[in-house]
Structures are given as C-alpha cells and as structure tokens.
CSV table of C-alpha atoms in Angstrom, one decimal:
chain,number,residue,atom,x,y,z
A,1,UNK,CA,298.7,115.4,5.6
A,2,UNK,CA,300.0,114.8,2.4
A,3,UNK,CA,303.8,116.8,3.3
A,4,UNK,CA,304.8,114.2,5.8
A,5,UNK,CA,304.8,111.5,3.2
A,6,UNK,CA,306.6,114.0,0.7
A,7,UNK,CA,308.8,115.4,3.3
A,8,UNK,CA,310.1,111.5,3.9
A,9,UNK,CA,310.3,111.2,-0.2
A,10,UNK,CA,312.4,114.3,-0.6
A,11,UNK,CA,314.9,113.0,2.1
A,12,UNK,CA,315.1,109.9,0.7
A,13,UNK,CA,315.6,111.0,-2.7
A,14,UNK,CA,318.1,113.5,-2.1
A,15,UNK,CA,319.9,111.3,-0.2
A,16,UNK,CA,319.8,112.8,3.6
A,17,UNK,CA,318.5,109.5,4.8
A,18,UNK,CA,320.2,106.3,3.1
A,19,UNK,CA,316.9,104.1,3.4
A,20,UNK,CA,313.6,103.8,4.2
A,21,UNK,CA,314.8,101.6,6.9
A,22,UNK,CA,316.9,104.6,8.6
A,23,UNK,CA,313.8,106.4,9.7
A,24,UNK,CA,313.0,105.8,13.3
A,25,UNK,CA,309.4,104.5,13.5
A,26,UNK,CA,307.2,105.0,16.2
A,27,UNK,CA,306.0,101.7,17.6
A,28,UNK,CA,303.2,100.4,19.7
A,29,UNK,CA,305.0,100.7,22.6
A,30,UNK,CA,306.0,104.4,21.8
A,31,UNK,CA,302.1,105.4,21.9
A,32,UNK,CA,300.9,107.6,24.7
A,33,UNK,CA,298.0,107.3,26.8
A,34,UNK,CA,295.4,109.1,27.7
A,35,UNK,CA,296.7,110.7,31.3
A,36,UNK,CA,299.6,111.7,29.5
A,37,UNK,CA,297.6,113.6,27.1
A,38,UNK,CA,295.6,114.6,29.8
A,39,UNK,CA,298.5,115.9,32.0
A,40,UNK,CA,298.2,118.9,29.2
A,41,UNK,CA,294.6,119.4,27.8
A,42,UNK,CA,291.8,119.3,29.8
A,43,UNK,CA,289.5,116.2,30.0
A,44,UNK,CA,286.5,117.3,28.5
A,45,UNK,CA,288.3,118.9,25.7
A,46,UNK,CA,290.5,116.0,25.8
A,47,UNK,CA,287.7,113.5,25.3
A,48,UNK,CA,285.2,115.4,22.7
A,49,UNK,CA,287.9,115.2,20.6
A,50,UNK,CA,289.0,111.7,20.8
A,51,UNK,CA,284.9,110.7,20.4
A,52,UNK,CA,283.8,113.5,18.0
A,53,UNK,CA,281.4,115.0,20.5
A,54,UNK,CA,283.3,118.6,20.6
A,55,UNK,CA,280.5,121.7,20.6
A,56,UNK,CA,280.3,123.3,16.8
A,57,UNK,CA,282.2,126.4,18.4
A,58,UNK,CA,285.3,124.5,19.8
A,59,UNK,CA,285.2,122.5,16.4
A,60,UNK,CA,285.7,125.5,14.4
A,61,UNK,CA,288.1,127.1,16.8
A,62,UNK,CA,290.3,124.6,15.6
A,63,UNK,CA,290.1,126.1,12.4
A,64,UNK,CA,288.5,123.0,9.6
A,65,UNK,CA,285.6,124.6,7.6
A,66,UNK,CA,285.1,120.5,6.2
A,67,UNK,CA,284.8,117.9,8.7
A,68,UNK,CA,287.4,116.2,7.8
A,69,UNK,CA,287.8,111.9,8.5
A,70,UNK,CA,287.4,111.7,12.0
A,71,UNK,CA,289.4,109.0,13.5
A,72,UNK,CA,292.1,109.3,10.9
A,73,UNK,CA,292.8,112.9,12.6
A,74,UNK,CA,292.7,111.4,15.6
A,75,UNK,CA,294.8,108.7,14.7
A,76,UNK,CA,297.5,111.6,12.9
A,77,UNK,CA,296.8,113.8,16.0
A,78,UNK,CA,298.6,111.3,18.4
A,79,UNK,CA,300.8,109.9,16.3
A,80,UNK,CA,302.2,113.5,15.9
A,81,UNK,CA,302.7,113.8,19.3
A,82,UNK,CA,303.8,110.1,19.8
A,83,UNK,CA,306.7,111.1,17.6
A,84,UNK,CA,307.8,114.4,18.9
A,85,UNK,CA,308.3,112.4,22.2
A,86,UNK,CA,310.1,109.6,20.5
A,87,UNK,CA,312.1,112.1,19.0
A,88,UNK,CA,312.8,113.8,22.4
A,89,UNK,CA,314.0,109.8,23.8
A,90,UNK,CA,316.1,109.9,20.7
A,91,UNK,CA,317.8,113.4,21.1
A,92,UNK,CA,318.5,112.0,25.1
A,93,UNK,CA,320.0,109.6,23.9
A,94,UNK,CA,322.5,110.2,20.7
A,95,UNK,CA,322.2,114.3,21.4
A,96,UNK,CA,320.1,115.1,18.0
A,97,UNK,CA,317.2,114.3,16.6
A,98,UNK,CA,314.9,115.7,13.8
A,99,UNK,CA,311.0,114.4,13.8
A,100,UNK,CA,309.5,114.5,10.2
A,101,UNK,CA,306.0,116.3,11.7
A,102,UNK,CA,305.4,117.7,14.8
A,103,UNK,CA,305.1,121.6,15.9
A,104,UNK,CA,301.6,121.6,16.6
A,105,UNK,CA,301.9,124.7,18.7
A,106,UNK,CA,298.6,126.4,18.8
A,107,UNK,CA,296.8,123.8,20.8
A,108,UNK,CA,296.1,125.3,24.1
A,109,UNK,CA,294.7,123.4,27.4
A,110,UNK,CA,290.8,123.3,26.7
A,111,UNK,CA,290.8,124.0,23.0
A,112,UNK,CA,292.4,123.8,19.9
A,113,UNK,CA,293.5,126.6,17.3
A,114,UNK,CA,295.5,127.0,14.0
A,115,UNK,CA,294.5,123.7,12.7
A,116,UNK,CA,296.3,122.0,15.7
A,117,UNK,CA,294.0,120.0,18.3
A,118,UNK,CA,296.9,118.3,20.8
A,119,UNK,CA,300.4,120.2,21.7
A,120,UNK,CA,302.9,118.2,21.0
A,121,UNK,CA,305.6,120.2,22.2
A,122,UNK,CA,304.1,120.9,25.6
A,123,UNK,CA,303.2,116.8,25.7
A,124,UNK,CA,306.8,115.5,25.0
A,125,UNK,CA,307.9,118.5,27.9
A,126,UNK,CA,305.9,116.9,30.3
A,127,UNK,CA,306.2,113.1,29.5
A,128,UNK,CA,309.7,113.6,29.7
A,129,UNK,CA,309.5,115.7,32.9
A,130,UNK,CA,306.8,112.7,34.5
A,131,UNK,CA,309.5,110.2,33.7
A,132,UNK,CA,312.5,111.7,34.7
A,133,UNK,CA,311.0,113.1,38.4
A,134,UNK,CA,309.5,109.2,39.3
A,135,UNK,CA,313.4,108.1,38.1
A,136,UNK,CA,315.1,110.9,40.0
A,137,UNK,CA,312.8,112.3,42.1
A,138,UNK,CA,315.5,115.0,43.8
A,139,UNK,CA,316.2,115.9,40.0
A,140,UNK,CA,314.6,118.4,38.5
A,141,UNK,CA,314.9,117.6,34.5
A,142,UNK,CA,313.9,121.2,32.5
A,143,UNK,CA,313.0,121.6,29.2
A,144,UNK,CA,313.4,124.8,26.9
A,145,UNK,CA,310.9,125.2,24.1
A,146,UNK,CA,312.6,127.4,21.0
A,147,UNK,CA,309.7,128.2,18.8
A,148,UNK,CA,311.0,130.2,15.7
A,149,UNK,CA,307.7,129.1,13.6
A,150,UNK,CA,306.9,132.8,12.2
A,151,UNK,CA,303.2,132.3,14.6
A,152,UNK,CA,304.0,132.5,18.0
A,153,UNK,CA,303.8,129.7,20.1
A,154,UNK,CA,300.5,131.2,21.9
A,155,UNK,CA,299.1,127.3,22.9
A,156,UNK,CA,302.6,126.0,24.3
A,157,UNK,CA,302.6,129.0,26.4
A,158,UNK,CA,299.6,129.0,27.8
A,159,UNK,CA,299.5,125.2,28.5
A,160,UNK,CA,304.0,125.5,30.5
A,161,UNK,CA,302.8,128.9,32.2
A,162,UNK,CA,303.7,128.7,35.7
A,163,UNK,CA,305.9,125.5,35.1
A,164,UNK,CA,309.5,126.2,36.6
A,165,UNK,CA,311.1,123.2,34.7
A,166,UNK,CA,310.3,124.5,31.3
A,167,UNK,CA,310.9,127.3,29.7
A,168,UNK,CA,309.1,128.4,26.6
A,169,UNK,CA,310.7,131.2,23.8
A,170,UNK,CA,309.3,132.1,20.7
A,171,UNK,CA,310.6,134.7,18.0
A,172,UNK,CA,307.7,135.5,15.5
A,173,UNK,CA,306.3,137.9,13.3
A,174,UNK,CA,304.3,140.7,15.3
A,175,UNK,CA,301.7,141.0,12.6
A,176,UNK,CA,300.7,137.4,12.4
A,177,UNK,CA,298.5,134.8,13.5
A,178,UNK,CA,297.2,134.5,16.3
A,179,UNK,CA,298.5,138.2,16.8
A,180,UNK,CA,296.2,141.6,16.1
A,181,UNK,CA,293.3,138.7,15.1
A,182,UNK,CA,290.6,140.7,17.0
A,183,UNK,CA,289.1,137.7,18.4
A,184,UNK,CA,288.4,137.6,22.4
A,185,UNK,CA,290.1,133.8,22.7
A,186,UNK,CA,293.3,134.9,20.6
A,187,UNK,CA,296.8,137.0,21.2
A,188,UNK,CA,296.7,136.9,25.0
A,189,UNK,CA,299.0,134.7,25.7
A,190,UNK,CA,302.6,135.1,27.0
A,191,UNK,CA,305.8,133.1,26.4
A,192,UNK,CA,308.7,133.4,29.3
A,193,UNK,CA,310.1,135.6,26.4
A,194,UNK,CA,308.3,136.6,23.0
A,195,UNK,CA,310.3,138.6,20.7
A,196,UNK,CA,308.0,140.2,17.9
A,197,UNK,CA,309.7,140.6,14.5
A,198,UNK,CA,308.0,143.4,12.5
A,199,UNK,CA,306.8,142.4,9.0
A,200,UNK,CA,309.3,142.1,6.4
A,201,UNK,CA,312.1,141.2,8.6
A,202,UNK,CA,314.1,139.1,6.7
A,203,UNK,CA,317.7,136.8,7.4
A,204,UNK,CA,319.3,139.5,9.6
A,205,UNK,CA,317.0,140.6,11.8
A,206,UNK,CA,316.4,136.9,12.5
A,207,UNK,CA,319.9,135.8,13.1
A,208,UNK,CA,320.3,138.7,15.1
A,209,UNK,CA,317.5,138.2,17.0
A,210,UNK,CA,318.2,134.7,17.6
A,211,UNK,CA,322.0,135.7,18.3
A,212,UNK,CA,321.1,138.1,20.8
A,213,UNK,CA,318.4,135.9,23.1
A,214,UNK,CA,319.4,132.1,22.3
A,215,UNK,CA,322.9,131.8,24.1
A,216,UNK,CA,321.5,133.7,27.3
A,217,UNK,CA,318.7,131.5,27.4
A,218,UNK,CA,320.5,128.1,27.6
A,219,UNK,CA,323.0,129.9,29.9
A,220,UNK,CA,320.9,131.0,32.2
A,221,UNK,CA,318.0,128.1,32.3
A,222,UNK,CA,320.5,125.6,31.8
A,223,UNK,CA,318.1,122.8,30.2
A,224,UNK,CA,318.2,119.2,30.4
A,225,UNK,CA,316.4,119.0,26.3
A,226,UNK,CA,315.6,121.5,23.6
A,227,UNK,CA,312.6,120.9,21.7
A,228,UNK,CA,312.9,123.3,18.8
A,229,UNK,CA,309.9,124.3,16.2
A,230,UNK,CA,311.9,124.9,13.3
A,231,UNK,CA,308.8,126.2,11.1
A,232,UNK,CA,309.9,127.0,7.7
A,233,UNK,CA,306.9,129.8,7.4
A,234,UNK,CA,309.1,132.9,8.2
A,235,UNK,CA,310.3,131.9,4.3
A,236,UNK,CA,309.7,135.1,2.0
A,237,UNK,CA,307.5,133.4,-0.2
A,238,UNK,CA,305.2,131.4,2.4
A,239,UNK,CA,301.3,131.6,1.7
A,240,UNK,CA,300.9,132.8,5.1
A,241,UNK,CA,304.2,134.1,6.7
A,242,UNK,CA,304.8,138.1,6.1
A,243,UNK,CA,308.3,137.1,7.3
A,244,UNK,CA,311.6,137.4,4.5
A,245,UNK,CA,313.6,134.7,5.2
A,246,UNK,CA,315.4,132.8,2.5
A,247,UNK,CA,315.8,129.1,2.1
A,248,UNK,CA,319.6,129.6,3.1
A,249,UNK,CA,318.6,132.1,5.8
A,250,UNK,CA,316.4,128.8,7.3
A,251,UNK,CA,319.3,126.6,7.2
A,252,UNK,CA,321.5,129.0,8.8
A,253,UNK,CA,318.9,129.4,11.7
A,254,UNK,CA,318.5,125.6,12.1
A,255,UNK,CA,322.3,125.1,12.4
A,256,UNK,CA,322.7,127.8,15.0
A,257,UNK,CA,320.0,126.2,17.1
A,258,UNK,CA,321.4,122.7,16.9
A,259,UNK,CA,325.9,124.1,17.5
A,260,UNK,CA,324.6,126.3,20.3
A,261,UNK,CA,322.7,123.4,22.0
A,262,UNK,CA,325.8,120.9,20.8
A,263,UNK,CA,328.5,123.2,22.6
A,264,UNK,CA,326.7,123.4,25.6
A,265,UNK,CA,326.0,119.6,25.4
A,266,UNK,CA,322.2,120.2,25.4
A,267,UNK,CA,320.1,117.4,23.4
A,268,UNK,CA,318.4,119.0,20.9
A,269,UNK,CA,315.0,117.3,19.4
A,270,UNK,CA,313.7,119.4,16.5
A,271,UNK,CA,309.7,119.3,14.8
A,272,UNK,CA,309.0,120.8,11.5
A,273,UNK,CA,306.5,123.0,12.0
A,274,UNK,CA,304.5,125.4,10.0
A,275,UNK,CA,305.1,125.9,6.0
A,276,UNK,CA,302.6,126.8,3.2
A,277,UNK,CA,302.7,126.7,-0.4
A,278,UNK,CA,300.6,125.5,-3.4
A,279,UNK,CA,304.0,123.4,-4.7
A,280,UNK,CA,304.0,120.2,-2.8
A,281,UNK,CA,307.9,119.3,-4.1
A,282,UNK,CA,308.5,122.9,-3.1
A,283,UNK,CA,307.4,122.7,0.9
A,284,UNK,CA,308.9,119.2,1.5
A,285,UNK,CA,311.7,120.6,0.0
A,286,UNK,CA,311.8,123.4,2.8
A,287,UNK,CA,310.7,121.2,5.6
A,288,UNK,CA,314.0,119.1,4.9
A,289,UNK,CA,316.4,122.2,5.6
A,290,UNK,CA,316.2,121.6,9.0
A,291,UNK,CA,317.1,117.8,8.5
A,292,UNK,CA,319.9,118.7,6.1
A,293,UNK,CA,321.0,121.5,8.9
A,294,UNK,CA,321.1,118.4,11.7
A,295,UNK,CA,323.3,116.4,9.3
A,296,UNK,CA,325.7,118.2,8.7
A,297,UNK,CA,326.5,119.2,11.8
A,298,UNK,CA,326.5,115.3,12.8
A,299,UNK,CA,328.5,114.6,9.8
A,300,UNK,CA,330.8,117.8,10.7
A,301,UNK,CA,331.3,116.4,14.9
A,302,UNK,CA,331.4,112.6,13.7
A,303,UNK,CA,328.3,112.1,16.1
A,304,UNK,CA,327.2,114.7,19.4
C-alpha cells in the first residue's frame, strides 16, 4: 500500500521523526512463524493463503475484485503483523510506541474480510501472551484491545472470544461495515464491550464515549499492554466512515488513549488503522495524528 510509504514521508518531512534512521525496522529476527500465525487463524485458512490455494468464495470474502501480486500480499500481510508485534516489544519496553501500518482488524479465525487476511492485533495479543506465560508461567500477562477504527473490530473479537487474558473494546459507528451488511458471515460478532455510535456523531459524542468506558476498563481489567487501533476513518470527510470527527477531534482521542494508559503506567502500542480518501498527501497526513498525538506527550513527560 502506497500510504505506508507516504505516511513515513509525511513524518519525516514534517519533522515528527528526525531521520530515516529513527524508524524502528523490523528485522529478520522480528519475523513470525507459522505456529504463531496459526495460534490465531486456522490452518487450512492459514495455508491457502500463504500458497494461493484459497476457494474463489473465501478469496472474495476478503474483499479484492483484482487478484492482486500474490506473494507481495503475503509478504505485506506478515510484515504488518511482524510490526504490530515489534511495536508491542517496543511499547514494553520504553512505555509508547506508534507502528506506521497495522489495524488489520477484520481478519477473523478461518477467513478474511474488509481487505484484511491476518489479525494483527489478535497475533501480537497472543505472541506476547505465549512469551510471557513460558517466562512466567504463574503470571498471567493481559492485554486490552482499544479499537476506535469507525468499523468495529468484528475479526479481533471473534478470534480473543473466550480468552480471559485479553480483553477486546471497540467504539464504532452503528451504521457501518461489517454492521446492517445483510450477509449471513457478517455483524455477528461480539466484543467484551461494543459501543455503537449512531451516524453523524461527531467529536463529542466520541470523547464522551471514550470518557465514559476507557478509565473503567483499564481500572477494572488492569492490563499488562494496550494495543490501540487508532483508525483515522471516524474523520467527517472519510470515503467510507459516516462518522464527524475532525482532524483535531482525532488528535484529541489519540492523546487521551495514550495519558490514560501513561497514568496508569500501562504500555501503550498504537496501529494506524483504517482511513480513506482520493488525496494521498491528505490520508498520510491523518494517519500521522496519532504519531504527532504520541510525541507530544513523550516530549510533554520527557520519556514514559
């Protein structure tokens, strides 16, 4: 995708990130492997899509009406997810960290769905989970997922049901995909709290919203790591939001995440998520509020 290469410009030129040699690369030794993809798809799903053998139905589940290069999606695909856990490492380590892709929330177990074929989110939970229970094995390590993409985050749901160490939370337009779709596969799943935003809701409704369910969450499930899907698609003039947020209204919301996990000393590791426009300067633009958001309030603390 062409916005994670002008997402990285943007930053650079505006001067969030001094150097092309401040990004964080993922390295060879950062890739994942196949059990730990398979710890959250299902193998046959799993392994038509790494060797192109998916049936024509679960290939245009996933949403691509061209076949698109093959093994450079499946190269992007892991790499995506590769990073969102490197990110996660990062955020355990310093206390913040902002991936420049990731949010690939609509991948569920056995298929894939809103152009998203691997779940990052639900991958880094559970690499990071595996790791910490065969270091700690009397520790339980939990992870909360804040999805405020304006899509609910139907495939990270349905992939964490039923697991006690994470917890999964998505605010979201009620009148969006893969809600009221009419199609049997779609809009049945259940985060461990959905709150449905009616259309039009625009910077107040969201901040209260968020306000009202945020804090209680990380009081009560007290996590170990936030991985946050800071989609910029509830913006009012997104191709396909139906959300009214403004650019500052995004920023806003990105900052509260990141001082409500910083005051309760919660690593925070944020993905960019969804965003759509025509204007290519425009979206990377938007996808860098939620860096912007993270450095300032590391520039404002002096470090987490």
């Amino acid at each position: 995708m062409s916005k994670f290469a002008d997402l990285a410009h943007v930053l650079l030129k505006d001067g969030v990130v001094a150097s092309a040699g401040d990004f964080v690369p993922v390295l060879p030794e950062d890739h994942l492997t196949d059990a730990q993809f398979l710890r959250c798809h299902g193998e046959e799903y799993y392994r038509g899509f790494i060797s192109d053998t998916l049936p024509p139905g679960l290939a245009r589940r996933i949403g691509f009406t061209q076949r698109p290069d093959h093994q450079a999606l499946v190269s992007r695909t892991k790499l995506e997810c590769a990073a969102t856990v490197r990110a996660a490492r990062l955020a355990l380590e310093h206390g913040l960290a902002v991936n420049c892709a990731g949010g690939t929330h609509h991948a569920h177990r056995h298929w894939g769905s809103g152009f998203t074929v691997l779940n990052d989110l639900a991958i880094a939970a559970s690499v990071l989970r595996t790791e910490s229970l065969e270091a700690n094995p009397s520790q339980d390590f939990r992870v909360a997922i804040v999805d405020l993409d304006v899509h609910q985050g139907d495939g990270t749901a349905e992939i964490l049901k039923g697991d006690e160490g994470c917890f999964t939370m998505s605010i979201h337009c009620a009148e969006n995909f893969p809600l009221g779709f009419y199609q049997e596969h779609l809009g049945k799943d259940s985060s461990d709290l959905d709150v449905a935003l009616p259309a039009g809701a625009g910077d107040q409704d969201f901040g209260r919203a968020l306000a009202e369910h945020l804090p209680s969450v990380l009081d009560a499930f007290k996590p170990d790591l936030v991985l946050y899907d800071a989609g910029i698609d509830p913006f009012e003039g997104d191709r396909l939001g139906k959300l009214c947020l403004t650019e500052f209204g995004l920023y806003r919301r990105d900052k509260y995440v990141f001082e409500e996990c910083a005051r309760r000393g919660v690593p925070c590791a944020a993905v960019i998520g969804g965003g759509y426009d025509k204007d290519r300067r425009a979206l990377a633009k938007r996808h860098s509020i939620v860096h912007r958001a993270a450095a300032d309030l590391w520039t404002s603390k002096g470090g987490l």
